[in-house]
CSV table of C-alpha atoms in Angstrom, one decimal:
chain,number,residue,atom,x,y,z
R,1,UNK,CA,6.2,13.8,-26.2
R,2,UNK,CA,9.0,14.4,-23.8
R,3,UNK,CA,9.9,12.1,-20.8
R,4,UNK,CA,8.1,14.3,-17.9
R,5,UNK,CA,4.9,13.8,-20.3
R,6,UNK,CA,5.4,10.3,-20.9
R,7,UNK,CA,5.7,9.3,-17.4
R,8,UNK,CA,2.4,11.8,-16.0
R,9,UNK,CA,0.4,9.4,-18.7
R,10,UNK,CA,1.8,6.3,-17.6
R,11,UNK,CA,0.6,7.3,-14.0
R,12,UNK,CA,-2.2,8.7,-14.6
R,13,UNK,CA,-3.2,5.5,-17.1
R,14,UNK,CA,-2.0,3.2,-13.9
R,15,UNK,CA,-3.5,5.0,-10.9
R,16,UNK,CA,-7.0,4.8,-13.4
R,17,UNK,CA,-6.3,1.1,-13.7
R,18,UNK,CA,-5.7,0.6,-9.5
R,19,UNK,CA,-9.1,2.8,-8.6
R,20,UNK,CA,-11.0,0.6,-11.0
R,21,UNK,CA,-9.9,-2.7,-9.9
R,22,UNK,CA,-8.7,-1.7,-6.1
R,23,UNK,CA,-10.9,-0.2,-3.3
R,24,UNK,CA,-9.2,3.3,-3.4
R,25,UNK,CA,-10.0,6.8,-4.2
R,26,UNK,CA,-8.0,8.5,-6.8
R,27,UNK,CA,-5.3,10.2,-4.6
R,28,UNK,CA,-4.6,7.0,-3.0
R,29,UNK,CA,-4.5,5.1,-6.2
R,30,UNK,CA,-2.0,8.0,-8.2
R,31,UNK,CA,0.3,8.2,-5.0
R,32,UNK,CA,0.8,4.1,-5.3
R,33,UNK,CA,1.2,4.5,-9.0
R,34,UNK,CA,4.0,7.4,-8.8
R,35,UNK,CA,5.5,5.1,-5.9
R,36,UNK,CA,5.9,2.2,-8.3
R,37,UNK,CA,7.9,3.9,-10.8
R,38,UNK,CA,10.1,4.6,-7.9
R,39,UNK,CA,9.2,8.1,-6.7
R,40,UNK,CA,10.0,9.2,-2.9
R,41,UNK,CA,7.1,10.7,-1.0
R,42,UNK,CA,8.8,13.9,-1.4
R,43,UNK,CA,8.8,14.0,-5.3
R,44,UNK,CA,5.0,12.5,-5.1
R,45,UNK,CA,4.1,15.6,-2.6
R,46,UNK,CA,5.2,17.8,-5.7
R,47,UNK,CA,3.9,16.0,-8.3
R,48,UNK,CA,0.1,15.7,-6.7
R,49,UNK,CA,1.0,19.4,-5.5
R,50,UNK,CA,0.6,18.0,-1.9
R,51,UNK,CA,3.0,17.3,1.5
R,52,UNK,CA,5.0,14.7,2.3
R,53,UNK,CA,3.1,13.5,5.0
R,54,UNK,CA,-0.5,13.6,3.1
R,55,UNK,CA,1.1,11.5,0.2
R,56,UNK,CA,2.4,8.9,3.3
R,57,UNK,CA,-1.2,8.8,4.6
R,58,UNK,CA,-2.9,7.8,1.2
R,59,UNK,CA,0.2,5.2,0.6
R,60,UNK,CA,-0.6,3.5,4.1
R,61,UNK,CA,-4.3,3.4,3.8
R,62,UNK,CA,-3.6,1.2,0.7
R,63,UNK,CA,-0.7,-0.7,2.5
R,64,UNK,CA,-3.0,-1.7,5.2
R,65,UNK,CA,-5.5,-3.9,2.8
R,66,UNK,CA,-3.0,-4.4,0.3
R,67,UNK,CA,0.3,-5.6,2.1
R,68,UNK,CA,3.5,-3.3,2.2
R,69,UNK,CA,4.4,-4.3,-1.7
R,70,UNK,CA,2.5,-1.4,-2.8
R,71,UNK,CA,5.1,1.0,-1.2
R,72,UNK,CA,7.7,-0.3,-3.4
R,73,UNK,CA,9.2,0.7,-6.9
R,74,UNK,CA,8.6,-2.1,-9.6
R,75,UNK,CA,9.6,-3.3,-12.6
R,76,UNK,CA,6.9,-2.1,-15.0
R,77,UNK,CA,6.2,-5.2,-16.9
R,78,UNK,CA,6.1,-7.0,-13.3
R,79,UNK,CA,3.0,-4.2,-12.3
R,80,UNK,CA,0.3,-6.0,-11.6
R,81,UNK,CA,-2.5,-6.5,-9.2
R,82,UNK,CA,-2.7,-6.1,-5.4
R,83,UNK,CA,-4.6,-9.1,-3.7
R,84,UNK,CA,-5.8,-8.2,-0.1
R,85,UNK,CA,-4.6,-9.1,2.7
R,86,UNK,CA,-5.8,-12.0,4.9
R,87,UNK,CA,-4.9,-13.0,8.2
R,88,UNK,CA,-2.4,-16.0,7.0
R,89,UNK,CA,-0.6,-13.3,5.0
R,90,UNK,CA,-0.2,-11.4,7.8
R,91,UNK,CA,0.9,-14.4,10.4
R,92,UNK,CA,3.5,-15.3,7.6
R,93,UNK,CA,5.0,-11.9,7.6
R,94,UNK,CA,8.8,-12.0,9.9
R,95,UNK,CA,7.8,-10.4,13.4
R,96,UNK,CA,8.9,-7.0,12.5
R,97,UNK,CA,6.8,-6.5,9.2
R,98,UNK,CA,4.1,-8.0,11.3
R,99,UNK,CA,4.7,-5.1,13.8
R,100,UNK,CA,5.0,-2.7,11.4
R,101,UNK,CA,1.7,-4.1,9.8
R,102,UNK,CA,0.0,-3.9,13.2
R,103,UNK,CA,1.1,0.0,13.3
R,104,UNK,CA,-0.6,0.7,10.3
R,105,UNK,CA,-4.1,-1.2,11.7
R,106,UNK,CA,-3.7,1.3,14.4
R,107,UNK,CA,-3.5,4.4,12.4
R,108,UNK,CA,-5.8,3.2,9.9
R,109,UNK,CA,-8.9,1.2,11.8
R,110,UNK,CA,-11.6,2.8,9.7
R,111,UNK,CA,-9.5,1.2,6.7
R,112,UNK,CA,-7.9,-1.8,8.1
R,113,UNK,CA,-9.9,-4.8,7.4
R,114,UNK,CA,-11.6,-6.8,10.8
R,115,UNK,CA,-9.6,-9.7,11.0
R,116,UNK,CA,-6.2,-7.0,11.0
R,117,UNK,CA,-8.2,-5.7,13.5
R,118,UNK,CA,-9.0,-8.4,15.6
R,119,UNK,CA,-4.9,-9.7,15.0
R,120,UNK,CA,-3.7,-6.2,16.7
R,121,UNK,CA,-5.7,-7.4,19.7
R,122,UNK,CA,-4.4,-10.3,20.6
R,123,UNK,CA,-2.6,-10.9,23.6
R,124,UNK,CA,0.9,-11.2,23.7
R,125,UNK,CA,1.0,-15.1,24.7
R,126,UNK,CA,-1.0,-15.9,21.5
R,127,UNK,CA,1.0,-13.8,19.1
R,128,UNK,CA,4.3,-15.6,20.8
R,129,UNK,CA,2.6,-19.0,20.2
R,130,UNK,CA,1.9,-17.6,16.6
R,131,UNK,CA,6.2,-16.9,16.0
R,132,UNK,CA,7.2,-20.3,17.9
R,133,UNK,CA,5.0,-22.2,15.1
């Protein structure tokens, strides 16, 4: 078995292992798995014979209950499990990933889980009493 073969396995074996143990369909679940072994969303778009922009989408549907981690290449012995989110995870994030975070609630609301919901809405006084603490 060449390397090409070896690695559409491995994803294949890991995006079955995320679907079954994650909320998320199966494109979701292979476009995180080919994202952890450090594909770009370009390369993923080929591989799922898809667009760049499609591939993004199913990655930020998972990032929005999962945290941004799942975005990132990893170490495959360090491959694990994605915990959701809750809304101390999210106040702990720096401001910026919190902003970020807060984009993807927007884009996402049928995905992004109530208390994300109900964070985005906050007034601006609260979330600058949430930073000064």
């Amino acid at each position: 078995m060449d390397d090409d073969q070896e690695e559409e396995r491995y994803a294949k074996r890991r995006a079955n292992y995320l679907e079954r143990h994650l909320d998320v369909r199966d494109v979701e679940a292979q476009a995180i798995a080919w994202s952890e072994m450090g594909y770009t969303d370009s390369a993923i778009a080929k591989k799922m014979d898809s667009t760049k922009g499609t591939v993004s989408n199913w990655q930020e549907r998972v990032a929005v209950e999962y945290g941004q981690e799942v975005l990132f290449p990893q170490v495959r012995e360090e491959r694990g499990d994605y915990e959701r989110l809750d809304d101390e995870d999210v106040l702990e994030l720096p401001r910026e990933r919190r902003e970020w975070y807060y984009g993807l609630v927007e884009s996402h609301t049928d995905r992004a889980p109530e208390f994300a919901r109900s964070l985005v809405n906050m007034d601006s006084e609260t979330i600058e009493e949430v930073d000064a603490n």
